[in-house]
PDB file of C-alpha atoms in Angstrom:
ATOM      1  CA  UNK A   1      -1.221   1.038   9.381  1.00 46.00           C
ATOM      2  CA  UNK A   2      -1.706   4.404   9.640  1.00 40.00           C
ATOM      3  CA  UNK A   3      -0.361   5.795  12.858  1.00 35.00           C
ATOM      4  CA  UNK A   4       2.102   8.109  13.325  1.00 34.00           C
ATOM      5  CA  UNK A   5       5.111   8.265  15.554  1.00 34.00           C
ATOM      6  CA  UNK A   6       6.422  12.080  16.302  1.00 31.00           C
ATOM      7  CA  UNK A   7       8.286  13.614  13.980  1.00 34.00           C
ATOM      8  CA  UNK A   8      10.979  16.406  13.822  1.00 34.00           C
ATOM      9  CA  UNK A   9      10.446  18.506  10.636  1.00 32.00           C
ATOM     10  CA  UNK A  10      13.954  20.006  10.764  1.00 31.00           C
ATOM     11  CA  UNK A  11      15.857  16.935   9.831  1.00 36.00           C
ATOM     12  CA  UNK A  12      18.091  17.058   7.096  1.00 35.00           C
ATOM     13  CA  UNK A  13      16.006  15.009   4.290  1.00 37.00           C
ATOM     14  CA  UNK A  14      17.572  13.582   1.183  1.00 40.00           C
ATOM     15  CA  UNK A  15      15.816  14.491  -1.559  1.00 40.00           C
ATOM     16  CA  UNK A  16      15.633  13.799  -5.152  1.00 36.00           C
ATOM     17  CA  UNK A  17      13.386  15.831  -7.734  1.00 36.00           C
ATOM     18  CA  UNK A  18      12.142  12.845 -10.512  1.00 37.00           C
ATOM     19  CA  UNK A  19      10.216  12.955 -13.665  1.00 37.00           C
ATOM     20  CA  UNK A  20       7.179  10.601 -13.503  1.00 38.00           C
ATOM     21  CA  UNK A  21       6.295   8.170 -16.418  1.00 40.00           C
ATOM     22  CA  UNK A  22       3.084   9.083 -16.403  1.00 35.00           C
ATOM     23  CA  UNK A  23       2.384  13.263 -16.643  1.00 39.00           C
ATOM     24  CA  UNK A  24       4.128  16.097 -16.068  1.00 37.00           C
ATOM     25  CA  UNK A  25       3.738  16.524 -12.085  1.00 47.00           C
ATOM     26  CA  UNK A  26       7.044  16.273 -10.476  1.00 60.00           C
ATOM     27  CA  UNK A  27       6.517  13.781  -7.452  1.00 83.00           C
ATOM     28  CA  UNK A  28       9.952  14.183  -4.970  1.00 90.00           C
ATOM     29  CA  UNK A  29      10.891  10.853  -2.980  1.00 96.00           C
ATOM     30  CA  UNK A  30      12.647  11.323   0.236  1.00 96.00           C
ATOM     31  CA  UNK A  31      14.485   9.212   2.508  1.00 98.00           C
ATOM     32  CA  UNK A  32      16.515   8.838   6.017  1.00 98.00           C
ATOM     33  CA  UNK A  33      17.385   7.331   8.357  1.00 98.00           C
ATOM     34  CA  UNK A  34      16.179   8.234  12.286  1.00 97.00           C
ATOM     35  CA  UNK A  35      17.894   5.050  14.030  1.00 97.00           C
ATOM     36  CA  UNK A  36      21.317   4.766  12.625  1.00 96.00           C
ATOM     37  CA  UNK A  37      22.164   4.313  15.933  1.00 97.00           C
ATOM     38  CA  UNK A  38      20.069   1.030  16.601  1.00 97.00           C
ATOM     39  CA  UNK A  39      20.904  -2.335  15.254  1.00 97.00           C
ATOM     40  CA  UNK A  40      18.346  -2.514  13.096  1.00 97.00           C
ATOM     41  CA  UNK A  41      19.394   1.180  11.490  1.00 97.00           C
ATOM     42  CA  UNK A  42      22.586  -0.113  11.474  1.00 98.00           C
ATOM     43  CA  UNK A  43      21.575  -3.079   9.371  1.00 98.00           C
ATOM     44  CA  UNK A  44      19.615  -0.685   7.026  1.00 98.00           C
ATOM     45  CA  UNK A  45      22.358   0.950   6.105  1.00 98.00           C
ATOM     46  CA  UNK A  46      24.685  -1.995   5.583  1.00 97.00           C
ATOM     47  CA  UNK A  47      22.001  -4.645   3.501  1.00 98.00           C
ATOM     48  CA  UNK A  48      19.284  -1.823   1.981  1.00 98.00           C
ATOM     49  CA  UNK A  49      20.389   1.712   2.293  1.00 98.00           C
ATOM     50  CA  UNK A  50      19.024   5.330   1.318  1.00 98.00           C
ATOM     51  CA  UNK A  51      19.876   4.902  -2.457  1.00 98.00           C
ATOM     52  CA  UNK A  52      18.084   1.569  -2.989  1.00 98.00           C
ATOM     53  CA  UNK A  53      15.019   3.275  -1.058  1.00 98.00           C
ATOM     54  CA  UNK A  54      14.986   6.152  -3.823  1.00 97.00           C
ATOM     55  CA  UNK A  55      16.055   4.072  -6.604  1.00 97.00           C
ATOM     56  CA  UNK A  56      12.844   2.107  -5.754  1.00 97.00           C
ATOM     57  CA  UNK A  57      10.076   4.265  -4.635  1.00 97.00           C
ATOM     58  CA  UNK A  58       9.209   6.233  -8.307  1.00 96.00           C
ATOM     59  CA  UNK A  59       9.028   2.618  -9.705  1.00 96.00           C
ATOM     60  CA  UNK A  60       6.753   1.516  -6.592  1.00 97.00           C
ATOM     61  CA  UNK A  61       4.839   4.898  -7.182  1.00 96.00           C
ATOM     62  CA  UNK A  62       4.357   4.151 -11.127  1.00 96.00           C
ATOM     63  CA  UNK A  63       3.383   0.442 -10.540  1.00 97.00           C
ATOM     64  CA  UNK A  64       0.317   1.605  -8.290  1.00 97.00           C
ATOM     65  CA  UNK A  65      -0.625   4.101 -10.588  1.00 97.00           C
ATOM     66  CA  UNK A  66      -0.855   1.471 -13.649  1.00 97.00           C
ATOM     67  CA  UNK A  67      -2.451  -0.899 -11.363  1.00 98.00           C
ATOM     68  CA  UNK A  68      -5.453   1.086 -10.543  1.00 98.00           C
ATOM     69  CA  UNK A  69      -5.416   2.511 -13.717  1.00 97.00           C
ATOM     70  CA  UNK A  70      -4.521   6.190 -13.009  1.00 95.00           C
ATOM     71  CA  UNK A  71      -2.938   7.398 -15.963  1.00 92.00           C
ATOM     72  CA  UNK A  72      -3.262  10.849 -15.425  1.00 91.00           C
ATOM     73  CA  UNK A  73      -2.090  13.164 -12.801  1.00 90.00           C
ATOM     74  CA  UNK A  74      -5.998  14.161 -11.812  1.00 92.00           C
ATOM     75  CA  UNK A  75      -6.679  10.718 -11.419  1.00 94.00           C
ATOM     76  CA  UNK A  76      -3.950  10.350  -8.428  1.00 93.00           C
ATOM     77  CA  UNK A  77      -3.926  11.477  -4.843  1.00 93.00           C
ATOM     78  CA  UNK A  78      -1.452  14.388  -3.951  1.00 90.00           C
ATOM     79  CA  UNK A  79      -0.023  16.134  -1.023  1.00 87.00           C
ATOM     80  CA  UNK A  80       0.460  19.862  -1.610  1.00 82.00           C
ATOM     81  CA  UNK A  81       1.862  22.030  -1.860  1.00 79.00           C
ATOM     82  CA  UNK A  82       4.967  20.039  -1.485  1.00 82.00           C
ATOM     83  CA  UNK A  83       3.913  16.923  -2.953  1.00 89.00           C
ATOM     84  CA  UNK A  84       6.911  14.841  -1.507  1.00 93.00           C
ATOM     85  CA  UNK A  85       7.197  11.260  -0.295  1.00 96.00           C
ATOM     86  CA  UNK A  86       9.365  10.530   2.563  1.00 96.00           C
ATOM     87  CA  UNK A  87      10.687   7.043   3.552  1.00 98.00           C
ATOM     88  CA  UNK A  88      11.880   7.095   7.527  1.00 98.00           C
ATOM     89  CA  UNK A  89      13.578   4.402   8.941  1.00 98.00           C
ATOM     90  CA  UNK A  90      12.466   4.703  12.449  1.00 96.00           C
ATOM     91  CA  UNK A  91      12.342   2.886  16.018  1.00 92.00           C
ATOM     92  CA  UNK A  92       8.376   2.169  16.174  1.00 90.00           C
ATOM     93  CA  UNK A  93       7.273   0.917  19.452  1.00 84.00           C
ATOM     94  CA  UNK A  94       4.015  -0.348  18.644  1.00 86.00           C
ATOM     95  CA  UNK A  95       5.143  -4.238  16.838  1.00 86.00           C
ATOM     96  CA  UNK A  96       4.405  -2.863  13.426  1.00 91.00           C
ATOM     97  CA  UNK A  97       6.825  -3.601  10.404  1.00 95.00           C
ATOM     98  CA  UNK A  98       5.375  -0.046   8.684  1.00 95.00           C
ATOM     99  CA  UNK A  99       3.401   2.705   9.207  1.00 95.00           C
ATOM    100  CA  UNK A 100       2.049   5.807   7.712  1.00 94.00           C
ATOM    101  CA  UNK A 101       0.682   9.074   8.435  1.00 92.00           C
ATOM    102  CA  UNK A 102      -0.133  11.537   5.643  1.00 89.00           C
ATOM    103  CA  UNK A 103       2.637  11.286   3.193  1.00 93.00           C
ATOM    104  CA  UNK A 104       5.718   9.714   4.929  1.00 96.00           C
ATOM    105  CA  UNK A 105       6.281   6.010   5.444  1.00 97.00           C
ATOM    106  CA  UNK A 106       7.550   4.745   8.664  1.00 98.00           C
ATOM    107  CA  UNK A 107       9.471   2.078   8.602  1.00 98.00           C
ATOM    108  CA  UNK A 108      10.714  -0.233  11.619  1.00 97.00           C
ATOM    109  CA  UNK A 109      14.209  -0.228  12.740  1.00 97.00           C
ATOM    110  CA  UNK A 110      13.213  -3.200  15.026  1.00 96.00           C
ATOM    111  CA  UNK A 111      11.349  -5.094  11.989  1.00 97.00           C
ATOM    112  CA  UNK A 112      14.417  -4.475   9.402  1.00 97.00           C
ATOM    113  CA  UNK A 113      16.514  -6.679  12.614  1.00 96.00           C
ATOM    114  CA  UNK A 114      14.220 -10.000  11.722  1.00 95.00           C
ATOM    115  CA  UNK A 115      13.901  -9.795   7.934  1.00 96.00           C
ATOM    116  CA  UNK A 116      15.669 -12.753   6.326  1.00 95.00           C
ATOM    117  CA  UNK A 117      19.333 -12.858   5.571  1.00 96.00           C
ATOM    118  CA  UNK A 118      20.793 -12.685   1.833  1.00 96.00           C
ATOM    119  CA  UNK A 119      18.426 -11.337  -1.002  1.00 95.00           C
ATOM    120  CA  UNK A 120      15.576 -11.715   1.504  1.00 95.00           C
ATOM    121  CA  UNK A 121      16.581  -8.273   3.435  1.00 97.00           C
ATOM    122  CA  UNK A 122      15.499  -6.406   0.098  1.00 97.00           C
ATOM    123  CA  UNK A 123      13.146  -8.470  -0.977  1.00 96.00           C
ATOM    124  CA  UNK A 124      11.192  -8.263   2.534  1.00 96.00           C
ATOM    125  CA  UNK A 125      11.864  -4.661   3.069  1.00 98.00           C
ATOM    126  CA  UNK A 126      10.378  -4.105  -0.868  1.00 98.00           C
ATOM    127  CA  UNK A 127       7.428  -5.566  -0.511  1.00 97.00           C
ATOM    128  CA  UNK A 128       5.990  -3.596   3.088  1.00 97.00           C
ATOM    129  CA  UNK A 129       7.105  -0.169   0.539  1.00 98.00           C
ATOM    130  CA  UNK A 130       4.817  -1.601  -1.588  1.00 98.00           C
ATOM    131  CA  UNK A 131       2.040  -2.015   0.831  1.00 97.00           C
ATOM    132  CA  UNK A 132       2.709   1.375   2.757  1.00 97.00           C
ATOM    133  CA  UNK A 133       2.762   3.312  -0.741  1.00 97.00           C
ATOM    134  CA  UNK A 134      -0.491   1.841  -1.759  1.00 98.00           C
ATOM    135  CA  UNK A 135      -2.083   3.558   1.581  1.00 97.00           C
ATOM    136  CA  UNK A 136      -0.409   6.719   0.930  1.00 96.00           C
ATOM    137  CA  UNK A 137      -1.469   7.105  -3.014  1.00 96.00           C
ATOM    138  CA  UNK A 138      -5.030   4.687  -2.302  1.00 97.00           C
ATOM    139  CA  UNK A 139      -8.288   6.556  -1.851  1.00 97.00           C
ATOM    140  CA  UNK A 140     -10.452   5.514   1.061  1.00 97.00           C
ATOM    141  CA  UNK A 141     -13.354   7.540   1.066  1.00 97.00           C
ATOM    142  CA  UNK A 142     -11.739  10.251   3.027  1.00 96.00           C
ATOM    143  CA  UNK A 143     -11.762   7.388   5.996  1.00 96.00           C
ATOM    144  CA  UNK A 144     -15.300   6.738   5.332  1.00 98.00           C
ATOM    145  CA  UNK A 145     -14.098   2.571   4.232  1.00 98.00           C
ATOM    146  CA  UNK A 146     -13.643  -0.365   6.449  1.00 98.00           C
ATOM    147  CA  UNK A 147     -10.252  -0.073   7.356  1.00 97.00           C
ATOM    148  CA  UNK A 148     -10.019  -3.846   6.555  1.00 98.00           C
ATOM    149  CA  UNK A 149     -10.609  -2.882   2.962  1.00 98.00           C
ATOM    150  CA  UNK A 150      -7.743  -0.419   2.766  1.00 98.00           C
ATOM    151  CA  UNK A 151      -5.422  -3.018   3.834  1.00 98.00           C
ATOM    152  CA  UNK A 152      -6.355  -5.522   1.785  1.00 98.00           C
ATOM    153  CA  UNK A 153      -5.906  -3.370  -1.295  1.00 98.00           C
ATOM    154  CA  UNK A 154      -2.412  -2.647   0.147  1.00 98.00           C
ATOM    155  CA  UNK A 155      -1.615  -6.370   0.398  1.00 97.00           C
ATOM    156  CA  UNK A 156      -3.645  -6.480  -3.397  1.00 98.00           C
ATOM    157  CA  UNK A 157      -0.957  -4.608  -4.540  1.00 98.00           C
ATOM    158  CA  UNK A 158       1.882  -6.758  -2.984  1.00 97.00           C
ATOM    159  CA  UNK A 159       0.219  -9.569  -4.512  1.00 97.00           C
ATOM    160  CA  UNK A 160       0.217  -8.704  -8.139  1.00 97.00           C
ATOM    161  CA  UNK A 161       3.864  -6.613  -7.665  1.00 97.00           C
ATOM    162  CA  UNK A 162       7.450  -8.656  -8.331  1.00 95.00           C
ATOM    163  CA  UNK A 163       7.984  -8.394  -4.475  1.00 95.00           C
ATOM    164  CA  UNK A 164       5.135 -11.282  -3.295  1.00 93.00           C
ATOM    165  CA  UNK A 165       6.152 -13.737  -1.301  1.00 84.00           C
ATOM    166  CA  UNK A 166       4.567 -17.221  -2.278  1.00 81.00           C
ATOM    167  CA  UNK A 167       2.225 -18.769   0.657  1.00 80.00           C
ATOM    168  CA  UNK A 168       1.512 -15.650   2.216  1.00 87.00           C
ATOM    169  CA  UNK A 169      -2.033 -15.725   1.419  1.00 92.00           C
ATOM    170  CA  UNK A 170      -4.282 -18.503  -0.215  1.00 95.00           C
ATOM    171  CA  UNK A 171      -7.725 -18.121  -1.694  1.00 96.00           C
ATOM    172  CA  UNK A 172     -11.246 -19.099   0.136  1.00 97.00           C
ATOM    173  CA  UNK A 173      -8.870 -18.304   3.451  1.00 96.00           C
ATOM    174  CA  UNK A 174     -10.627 -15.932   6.582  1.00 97.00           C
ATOM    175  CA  UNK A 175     -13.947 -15.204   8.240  1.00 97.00           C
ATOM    176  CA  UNK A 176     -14.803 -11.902   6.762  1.00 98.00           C
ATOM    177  CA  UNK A 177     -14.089 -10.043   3.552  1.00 98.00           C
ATOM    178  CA  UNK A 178     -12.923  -7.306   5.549  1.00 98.00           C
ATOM    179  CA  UNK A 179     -10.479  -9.039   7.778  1.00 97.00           C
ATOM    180  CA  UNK A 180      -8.330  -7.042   5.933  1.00 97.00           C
ATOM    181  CA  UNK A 181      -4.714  -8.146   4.717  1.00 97.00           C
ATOM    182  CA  UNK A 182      -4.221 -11.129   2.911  1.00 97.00           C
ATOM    183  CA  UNK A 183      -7.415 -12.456   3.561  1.00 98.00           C
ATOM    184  CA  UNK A 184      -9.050  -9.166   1.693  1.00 98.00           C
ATOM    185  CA  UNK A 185      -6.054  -8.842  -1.307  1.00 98.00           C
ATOM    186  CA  UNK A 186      -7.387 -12.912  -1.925  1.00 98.00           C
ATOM    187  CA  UNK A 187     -11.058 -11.691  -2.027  1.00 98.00           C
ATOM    188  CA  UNK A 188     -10.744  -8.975  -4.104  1.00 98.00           C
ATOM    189  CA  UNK A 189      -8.700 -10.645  -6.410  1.00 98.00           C
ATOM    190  CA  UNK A 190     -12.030 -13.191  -6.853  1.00 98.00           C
ATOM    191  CA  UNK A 191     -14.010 -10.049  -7.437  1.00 98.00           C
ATOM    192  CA  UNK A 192     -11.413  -9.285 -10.324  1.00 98.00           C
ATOM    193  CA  UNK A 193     -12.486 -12.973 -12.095  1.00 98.00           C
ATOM    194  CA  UNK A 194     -16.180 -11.643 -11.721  1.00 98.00           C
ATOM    195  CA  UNK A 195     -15.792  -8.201 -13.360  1.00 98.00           C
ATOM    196  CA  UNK A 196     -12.580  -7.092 -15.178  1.00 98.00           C
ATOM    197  CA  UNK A 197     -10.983  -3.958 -13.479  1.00 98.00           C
ATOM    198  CA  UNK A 198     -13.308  -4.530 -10.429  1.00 98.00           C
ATOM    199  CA  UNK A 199     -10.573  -3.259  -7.803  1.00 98.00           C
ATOM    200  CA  UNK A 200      -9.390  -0.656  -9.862  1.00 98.00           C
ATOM    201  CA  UNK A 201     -12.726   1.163 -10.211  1.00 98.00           C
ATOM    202  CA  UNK A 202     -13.691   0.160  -6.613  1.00 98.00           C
ATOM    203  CA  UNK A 203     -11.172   2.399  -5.637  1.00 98.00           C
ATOM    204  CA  UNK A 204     -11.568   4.531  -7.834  1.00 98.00           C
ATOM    205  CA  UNK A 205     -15.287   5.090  -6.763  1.00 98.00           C
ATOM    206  CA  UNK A 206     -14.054   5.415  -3.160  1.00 98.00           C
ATOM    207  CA  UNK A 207     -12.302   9.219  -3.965  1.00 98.00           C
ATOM    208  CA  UNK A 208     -14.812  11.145  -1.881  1.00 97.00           C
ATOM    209  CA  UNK A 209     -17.261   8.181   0.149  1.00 98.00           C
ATOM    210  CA  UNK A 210     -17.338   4.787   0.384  1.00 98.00           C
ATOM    211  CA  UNK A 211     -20.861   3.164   0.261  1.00 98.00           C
ATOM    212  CA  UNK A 212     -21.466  -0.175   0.333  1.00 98.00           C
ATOM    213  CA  UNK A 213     -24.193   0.249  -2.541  1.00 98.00           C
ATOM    214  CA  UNK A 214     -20.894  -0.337  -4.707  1.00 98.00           C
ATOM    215  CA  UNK A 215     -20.988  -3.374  -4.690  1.00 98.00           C
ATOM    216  CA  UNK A 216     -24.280  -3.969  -6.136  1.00 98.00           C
ATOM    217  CA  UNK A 217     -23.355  -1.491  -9.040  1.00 98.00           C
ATOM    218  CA  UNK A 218     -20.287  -3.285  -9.736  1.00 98.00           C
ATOM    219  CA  UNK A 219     -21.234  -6.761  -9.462  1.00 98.00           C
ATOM    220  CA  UNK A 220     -25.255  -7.070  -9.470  1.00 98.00           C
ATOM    221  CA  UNK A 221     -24.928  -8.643  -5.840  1.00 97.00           C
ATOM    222  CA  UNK A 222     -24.242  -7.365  -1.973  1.00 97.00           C
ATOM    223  CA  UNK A 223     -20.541  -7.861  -0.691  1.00 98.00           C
ATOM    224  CA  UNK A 224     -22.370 -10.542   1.447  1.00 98.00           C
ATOM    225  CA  UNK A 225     -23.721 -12.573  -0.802  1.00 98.00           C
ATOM    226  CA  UNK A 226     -20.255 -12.413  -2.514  1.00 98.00           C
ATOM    227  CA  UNK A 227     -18.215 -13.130   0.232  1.00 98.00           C
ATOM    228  CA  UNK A 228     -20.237 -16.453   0.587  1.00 98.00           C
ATOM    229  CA  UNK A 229     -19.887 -17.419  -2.703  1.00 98.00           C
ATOM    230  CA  UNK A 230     -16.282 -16.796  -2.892  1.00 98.00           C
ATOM    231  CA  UNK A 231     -16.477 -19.118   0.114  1.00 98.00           C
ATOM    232  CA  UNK A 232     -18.284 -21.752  -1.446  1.00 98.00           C
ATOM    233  CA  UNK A 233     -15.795 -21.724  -4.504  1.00 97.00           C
ATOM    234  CA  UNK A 234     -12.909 -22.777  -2.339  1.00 96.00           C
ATOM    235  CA  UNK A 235     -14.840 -24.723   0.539  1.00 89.00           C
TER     236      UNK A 235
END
């Protein structure tokens, strides 16, 4: 998810200036709101709102970081000079829930109109933050890996954060281990049983290039030949 919608650089962002847990970088989190106009805009500001956006993002930021195991600022990915986050509640076009492009998160005025009622607004609006701020703060081999990989470790992270939602994905499910999405979070997660830390220094490994000779140095075998047996486990 990785397109991005025009953008008008003059709007008025709201910004707040936080110290990380982790370092001494200060990483700013912004947030607005483009469709407060549309329903779905409308409903943002009523059930979620700007403040629960900022509250949340540094803690979204800091759980990434501990799950791939970047404890230190030179371990991370960064946008300068600025180094600033923006949330933007937006009226995509496209169908997509989220998107983002460089260091902003788009999120869907017309997606925020079918999340659940009640606690589900939050809970559903949490958990595509989740995945959207893994792809901004994720390496991918400066676009060099299957993009199917990059989403799966987005939805990796929604699986092992507060925010997954049970029966989303199931192990041994899909075609290919780089279907991406569920299907990929479910695989990797396997690869995790077979080598402690695996996704953490798969991505880790993935700063500059991705090859696919990483596999074989991190588990002995081709992705192939683990794909099938991650297969056979579940058949």
């Amino acid at each position: 998810m990785a397109t991005k919608p025009p953008h008008n650089s003059s709007l008025p962002w709201l910004l707040i200036a936080l110290s990380l847990l982790q370092g001494s970088l200060a990483v700013r989190f912004g947030a607005t709101n483009n469709a407060s106009a549309t329903p779905g805009g409308q409903r943002f500001d009523r059930e979620i709102g700007l403040a629960y956006t900022l509250e949340a993002m540094p803690g979204i930021a800091n759980f990434i970081w501990t799950l791939f195991r970047q404890p230190s600022e030179g371990d991370r990915r960064h946008y300068y000079p600025d180094d600033v986050v923006n949330v933007i509640i937006q009226d995509l076009q496209d169908g997509a829930l989220g998107e983002t492009g460089e260091n902003n998160v788009y999120m869907s005025a017309k997606g925020i109109e079918t999340y659940p009622p009640g606690d589900g607004t939050r809970i559903m609006y949490t958990s595509i933050l989740y995945h959207d701020m893994t792809h901004i703060f994720q390496w991918s081999g400066k676009g060099t890996a299957p993009g199917g990989l990059t989403e799966g470790m987005a939805d990796y992270t929604v699986l092992k954060s507060p925010y997954y939602v049970g029966g989303y994905s199931t192990p041994g499910q899909g075609e290919r281990w780089d279907e991406g999405y569920g299907t990929t979070s479910r695989f990797l997660e396997y690869c995790d049983s077979l080598r402690e830390g695996f996704t953490p220094e798969l991505n880790r490994m993935m700063r500059e290039v991705y090859l696919p000779e990483y596999w074989n140095q991190l588990l002995g075998k081709d992705v192939d030949q683990v794909w099938r047996e991650y297969k056979a486990k579940y058949a």
